[in-house]
XYZ file of C-alpha atoms in Angstrom:
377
model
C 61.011 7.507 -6.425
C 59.625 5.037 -4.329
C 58.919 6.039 -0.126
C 61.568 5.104 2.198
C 61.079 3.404 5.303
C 61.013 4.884 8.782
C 64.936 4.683 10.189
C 62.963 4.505 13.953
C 64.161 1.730 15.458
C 60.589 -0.595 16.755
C 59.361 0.306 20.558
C 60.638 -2.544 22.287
C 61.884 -4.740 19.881
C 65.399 -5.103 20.643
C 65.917 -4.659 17.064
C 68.921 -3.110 14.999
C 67.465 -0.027 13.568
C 66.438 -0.732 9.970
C 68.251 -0.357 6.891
C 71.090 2.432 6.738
C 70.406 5.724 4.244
C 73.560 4.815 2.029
C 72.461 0.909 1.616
C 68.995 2.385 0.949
C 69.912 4.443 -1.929
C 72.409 2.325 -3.170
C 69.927 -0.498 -3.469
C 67.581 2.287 -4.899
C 70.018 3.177 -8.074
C 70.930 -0.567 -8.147
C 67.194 -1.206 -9.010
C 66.536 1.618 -11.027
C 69.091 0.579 -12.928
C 68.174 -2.680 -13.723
C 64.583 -2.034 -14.539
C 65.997 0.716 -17.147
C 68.361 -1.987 -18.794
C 68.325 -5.010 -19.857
C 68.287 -7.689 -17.009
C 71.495 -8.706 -15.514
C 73.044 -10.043 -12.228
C 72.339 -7.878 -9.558
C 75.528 -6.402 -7.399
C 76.775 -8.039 -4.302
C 75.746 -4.809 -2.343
C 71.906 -5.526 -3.783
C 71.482 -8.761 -3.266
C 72.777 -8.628 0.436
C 69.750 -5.531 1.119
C 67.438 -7.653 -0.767
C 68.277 -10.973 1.152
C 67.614 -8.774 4.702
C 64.398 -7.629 3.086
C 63.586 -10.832 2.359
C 64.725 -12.622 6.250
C 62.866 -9.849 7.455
C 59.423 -10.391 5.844
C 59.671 -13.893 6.458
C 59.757 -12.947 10.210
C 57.113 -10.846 9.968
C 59.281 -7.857 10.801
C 58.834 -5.333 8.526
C 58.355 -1.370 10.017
C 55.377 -0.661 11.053
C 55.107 2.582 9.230
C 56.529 1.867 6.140
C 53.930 3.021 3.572
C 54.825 0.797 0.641
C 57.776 -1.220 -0.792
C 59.080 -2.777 -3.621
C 56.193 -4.992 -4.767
C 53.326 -2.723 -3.901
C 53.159 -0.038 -6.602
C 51.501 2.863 -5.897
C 49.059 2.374 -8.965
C 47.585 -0.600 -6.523
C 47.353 1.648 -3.808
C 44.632 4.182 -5.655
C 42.567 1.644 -7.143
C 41.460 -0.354 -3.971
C 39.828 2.815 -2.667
C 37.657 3.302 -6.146
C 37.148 -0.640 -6.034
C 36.097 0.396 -3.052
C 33.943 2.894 -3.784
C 32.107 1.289 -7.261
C 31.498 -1.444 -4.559
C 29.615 0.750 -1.921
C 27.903 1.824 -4.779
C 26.707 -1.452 -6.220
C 25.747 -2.482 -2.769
C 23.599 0.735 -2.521
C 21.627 -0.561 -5.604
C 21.281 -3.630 -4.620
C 19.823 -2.626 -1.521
C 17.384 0.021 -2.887
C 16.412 -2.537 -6.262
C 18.159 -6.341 -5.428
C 16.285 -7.068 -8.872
C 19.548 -6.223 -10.248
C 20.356 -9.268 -9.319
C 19.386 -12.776 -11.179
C 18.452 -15.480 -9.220
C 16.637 -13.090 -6.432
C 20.055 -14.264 -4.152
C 18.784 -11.967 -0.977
C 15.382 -13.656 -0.710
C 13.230 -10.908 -2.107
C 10.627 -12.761 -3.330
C 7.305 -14.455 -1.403
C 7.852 -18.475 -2.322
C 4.922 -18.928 -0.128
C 2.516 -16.979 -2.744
C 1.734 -18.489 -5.459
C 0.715 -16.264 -8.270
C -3.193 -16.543 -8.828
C -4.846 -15.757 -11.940
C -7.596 -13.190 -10.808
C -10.955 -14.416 -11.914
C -13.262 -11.797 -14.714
C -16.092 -9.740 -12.262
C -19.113 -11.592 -12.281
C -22.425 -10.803 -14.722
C -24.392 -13.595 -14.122
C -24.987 -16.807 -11.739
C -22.258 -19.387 -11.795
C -23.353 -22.678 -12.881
C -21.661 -24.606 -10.314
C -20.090 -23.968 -6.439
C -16.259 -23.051 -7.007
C -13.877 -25.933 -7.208
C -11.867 -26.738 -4.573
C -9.270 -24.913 -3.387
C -5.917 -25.935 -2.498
C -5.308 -27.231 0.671
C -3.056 -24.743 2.313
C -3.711 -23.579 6.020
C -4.570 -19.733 5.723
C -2.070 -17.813 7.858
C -1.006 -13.655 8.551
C 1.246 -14.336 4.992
C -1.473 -15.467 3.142
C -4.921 -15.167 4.805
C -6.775 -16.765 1.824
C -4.768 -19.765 1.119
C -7.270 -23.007 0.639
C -10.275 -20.308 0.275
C -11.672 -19.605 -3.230
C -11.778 -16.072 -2.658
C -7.934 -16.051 -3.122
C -8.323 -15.458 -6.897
C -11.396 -12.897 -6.161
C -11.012 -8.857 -6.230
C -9.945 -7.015 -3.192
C -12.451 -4.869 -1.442
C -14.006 -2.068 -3.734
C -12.414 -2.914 -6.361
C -14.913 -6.540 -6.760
C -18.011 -4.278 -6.468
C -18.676 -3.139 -10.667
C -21.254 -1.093 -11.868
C -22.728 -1.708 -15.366
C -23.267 1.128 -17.666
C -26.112 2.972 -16.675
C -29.239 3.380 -19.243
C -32.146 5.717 -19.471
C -35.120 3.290 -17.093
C -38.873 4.841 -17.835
C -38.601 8.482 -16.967
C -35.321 8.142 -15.006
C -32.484 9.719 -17.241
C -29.121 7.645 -17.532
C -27.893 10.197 -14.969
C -30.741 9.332 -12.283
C -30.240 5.472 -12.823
C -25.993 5.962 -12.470
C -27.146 7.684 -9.227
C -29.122 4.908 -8.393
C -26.275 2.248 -8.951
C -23.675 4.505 -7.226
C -26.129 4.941 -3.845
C -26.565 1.178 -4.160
C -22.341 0.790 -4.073
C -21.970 3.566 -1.571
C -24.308 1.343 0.912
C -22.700 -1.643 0.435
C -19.405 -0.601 0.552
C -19.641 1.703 3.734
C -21.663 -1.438 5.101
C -19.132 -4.354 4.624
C -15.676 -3.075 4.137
C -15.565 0.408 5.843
C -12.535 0.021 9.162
C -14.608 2.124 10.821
C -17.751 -0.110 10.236
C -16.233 -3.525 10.954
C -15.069 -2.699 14.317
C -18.707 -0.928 15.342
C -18.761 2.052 14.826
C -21.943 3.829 13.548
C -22.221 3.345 9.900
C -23.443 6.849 9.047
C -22.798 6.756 5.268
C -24.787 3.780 4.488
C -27.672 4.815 6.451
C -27.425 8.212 4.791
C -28.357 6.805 1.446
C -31.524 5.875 2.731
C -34.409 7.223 1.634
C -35.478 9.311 5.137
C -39.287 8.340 4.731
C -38.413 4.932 5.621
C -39.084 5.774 9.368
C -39.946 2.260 10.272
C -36.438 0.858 9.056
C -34.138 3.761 10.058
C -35.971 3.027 13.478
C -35.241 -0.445 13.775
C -31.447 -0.279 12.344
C -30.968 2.795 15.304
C -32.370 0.454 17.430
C -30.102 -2.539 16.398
C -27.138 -0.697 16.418
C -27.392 0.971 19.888
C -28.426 -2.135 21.447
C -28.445 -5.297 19.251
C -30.974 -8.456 20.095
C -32.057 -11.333 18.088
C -35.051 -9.521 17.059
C -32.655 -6.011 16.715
C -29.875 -7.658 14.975
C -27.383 -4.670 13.017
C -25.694 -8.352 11.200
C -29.017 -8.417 8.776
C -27.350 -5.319 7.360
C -23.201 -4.659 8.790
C -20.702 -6.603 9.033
C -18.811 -6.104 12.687
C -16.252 -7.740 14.455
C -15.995 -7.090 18.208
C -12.262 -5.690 18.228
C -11.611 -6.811 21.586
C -11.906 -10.127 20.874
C -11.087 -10.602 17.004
C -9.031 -8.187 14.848
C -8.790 -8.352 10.614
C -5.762 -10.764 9.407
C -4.127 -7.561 6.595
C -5.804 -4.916 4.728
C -8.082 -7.058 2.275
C -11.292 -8.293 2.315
C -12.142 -10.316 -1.023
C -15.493 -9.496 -2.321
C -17.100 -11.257 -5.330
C -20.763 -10.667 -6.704
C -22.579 -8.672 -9.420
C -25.418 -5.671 -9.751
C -28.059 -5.581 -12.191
C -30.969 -3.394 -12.617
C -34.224 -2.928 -14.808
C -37.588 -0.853 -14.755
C -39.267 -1.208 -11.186
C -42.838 -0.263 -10.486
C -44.048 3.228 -9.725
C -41.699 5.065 -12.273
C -38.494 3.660 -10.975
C -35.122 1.773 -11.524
C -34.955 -1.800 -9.480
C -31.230 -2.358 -8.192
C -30.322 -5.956 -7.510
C -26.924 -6.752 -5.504
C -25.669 -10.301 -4.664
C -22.227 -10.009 -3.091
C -20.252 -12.179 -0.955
C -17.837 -11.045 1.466
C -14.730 -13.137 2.699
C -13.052 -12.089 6.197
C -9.762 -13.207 6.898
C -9.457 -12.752 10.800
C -7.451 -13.901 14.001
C -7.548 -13.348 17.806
C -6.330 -10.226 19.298
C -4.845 -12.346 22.004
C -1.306 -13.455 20.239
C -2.605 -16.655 18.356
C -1.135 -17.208 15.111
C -4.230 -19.046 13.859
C -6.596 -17.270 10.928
C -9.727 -18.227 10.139
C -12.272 -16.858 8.005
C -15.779 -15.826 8.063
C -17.878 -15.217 4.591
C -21.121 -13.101 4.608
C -23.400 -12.704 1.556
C -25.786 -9.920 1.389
C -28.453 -9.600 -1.197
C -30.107 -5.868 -1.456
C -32.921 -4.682 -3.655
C -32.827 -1.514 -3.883
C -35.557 1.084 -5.802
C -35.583 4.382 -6.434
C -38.286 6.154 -7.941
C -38.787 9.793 -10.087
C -39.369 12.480 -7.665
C -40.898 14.003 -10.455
C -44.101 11.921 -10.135
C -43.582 10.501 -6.683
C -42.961 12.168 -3.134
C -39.652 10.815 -2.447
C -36.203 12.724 -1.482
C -34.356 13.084 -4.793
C -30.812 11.162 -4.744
C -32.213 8.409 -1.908
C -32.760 5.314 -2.392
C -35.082 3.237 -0.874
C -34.592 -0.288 0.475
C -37.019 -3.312 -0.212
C -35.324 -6.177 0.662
C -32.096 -6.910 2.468
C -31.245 -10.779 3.470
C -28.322 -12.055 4.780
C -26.029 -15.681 4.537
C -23.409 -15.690 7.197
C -20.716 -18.478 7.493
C -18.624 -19.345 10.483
C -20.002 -17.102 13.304
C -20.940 -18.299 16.633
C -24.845 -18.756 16.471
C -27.615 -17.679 19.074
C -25.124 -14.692 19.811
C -26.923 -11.478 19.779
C -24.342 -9.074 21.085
C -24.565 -7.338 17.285
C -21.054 -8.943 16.458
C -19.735 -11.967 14.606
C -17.715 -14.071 16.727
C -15.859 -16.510 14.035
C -15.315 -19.961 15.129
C -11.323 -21.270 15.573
C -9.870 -25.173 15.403
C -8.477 -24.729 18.002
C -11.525 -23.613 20.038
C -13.002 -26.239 22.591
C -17.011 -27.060 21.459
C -19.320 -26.142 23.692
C -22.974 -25.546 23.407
C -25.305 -27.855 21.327
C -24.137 -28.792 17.937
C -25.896 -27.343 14.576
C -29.219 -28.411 13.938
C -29.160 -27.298 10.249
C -28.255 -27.781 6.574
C -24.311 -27.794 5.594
C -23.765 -25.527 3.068
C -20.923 -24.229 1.499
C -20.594 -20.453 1.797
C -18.653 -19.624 -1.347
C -21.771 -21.067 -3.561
C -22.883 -18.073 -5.707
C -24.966 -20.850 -8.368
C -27.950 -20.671 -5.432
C -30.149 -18.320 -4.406
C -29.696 -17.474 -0.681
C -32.548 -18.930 0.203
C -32.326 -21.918 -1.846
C -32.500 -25.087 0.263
C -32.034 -23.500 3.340
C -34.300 -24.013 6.314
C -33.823 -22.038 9.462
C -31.570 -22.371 12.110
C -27.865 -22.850 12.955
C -26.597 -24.812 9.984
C -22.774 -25.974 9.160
C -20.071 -24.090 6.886
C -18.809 -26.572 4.657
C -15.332 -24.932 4.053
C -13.687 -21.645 5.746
């Protein structure tokens, strides 16, 4: 039986209470009735309740605390709340995965990225500089837009080892050391956090064989304080982090090792690799710039059985350096990146233009000394 209405008459209203208990139920049996029966004309008594329903409604005057009436079943009453509910839940799934959803209708998706095809490591020169990039403005959403290091490997992950082979007398296991020392160094050099902002590279310069006095000497030296002729750049990468901080967590790397029999019973370790920086001020500026650094090592290590060396150390023979965008004739033992929106001062560069992302050259191919020009950033 359906609820009745509240017989209170409304707080203020002025009203006549509402509808009397005997018109009530008479109206009550005059409907159930009908709806058990076939359809016919509904009594005097009926109609004259259901016309004062209907005045009333129209005026908006209804009880407040009626809890339902004749055309709100109860059946509509229980499903809103599990409408309700399935809803929450669907909105809770959408929130945690809105892939759910075709279309990606929340804005899920970065439209400014475009997806890059990541390009194979590298095992031998390239025949040509990389081809232009697009010509996007890099920025803190995408630090290597217009740069061809977009489509390079991130960090680590661009510095592969080939498969270690027996060399001489050094076992496969004594070369794999070799090529793992090699990475360690390079690595802990140019893409350690703790490196980049100054801090004493300890790991790299614990790989070195410790009877190279001479060059432990002069990186100590370089390190504590730098000079042009103590410079810590010809072998770290560092960024003073009070003036410059790193735009993200990734620095693209891109290059290759090789190795072969050296002299003296030993393995020779080449690495080229080219580092790409994606930086900005720490001073609020939204502008990023880059700076790229190339490092070429050759690296040697020899059989302690025949040679008075520390086992597991590897000794360095040549380390060179290509640095692009960085402040020149700046010997503070940081790399100050250059910004468009910086005012020139000082005398402009003297040498070559070059473009930093060429891996088809040698690092010393064409160049003469001095303070040359980055071709691209």
């Amino acid at each position: 039986m359906a609820d009745r209405p509240s017989e209170e008459r409304r707080s203020g209203s002025g009203e006549e209470p509402s509808i009397p208990d005997d018109v009530w139920e008479k109206f009550v049996k005059d409907t159930e009735a009908e709806l058990g029966s076939a359809p016919k004309e509904p009594s005097a008594r009926a109609r004259m309740v259901t016309e004062r329903l209907r005045q009333q409604d129209a005026r908006g005057e209804s009880p407040d605390n009626w809890r339902a009436g004749p055309a709100r079943p109860e059946r509509r009453r229980r499903v809103r709340p599990v409408l309700g509910v399935l809803l929450a839940a669907a909105v809770a799934v959408v929130a945690v995965k809105p892939s759910v959803i075709p279309g990606d209708p929340l804005g899920t998706k970065d439209h400014a990225a475009p997806s890059v095809s990541p390009l194979p490591a590298e095992t031998a020169a390239p025949a040509a500089p990389p081809s232009p990039a697009d010509s996007e403005t890099p920025s803190f959403a995408r630090p290597f837009a217009g740069s061809p290091a977009e489509r390079w490997a991130d960090g680590a992950a661009g510095i592969v080892l080939p498969k270690a082979t027996p060399v001489g007398t050094l076992s496969k296991a004594q070369v794999e050391q070799a090529l793992q020392q090699t990475r360690t160094l390079l690595v802990d050099a140019n893409l350690n956090s703790a490196t980049l902002r100054g801090e004493r590279p300890a790991t790299a310069l614990g790989v070195i064989e410790p009877q190279q006095t001479d060059l432990l000497t002069r990186l100590d030296t370089a390190l504590a304080k730098p000079d042009e002729k103590h410079d810590p750049l010809s072998m770290f990468s560092r960024f003073d982090p009070a003036e410059v901080k790193l735009v993200g967590d990734v620095i693209k790397t891109r290059g290759r090792i090789t190795f072969k029999a050296g002299e003296q019973s030993s393995v020779a370790v080449h690495a080229d690799y080219t580092f790409v920086y994606p930086v900005a001020r720490t001073d609020g500026s939204k502008e990023v710039t880059r700076t790229i650094v190339r490092r070429v090592l050759d690296i040697q290590m020899s059989d302690p059985a025949r040679y008075k060396v520390t086992p597991g150390k590897i000794t360095i023979r040549r380390y060179d350096r290509d640095i692009g965008n960085s402040a020149c004739d700046v010997y503070d033992g940081y790399l100050h990146p250059g910004f468009t929106s910086d005012t020139a001062t000082g005398a402009p560069p003297t040498g070559p233009t070059s473009d930093p992302y060429d891996r088809s050259k040698g690092i010393d191919d064409g160049l003469t000394k001095g303070c040359g020009t980055a071709s691209r950033v």
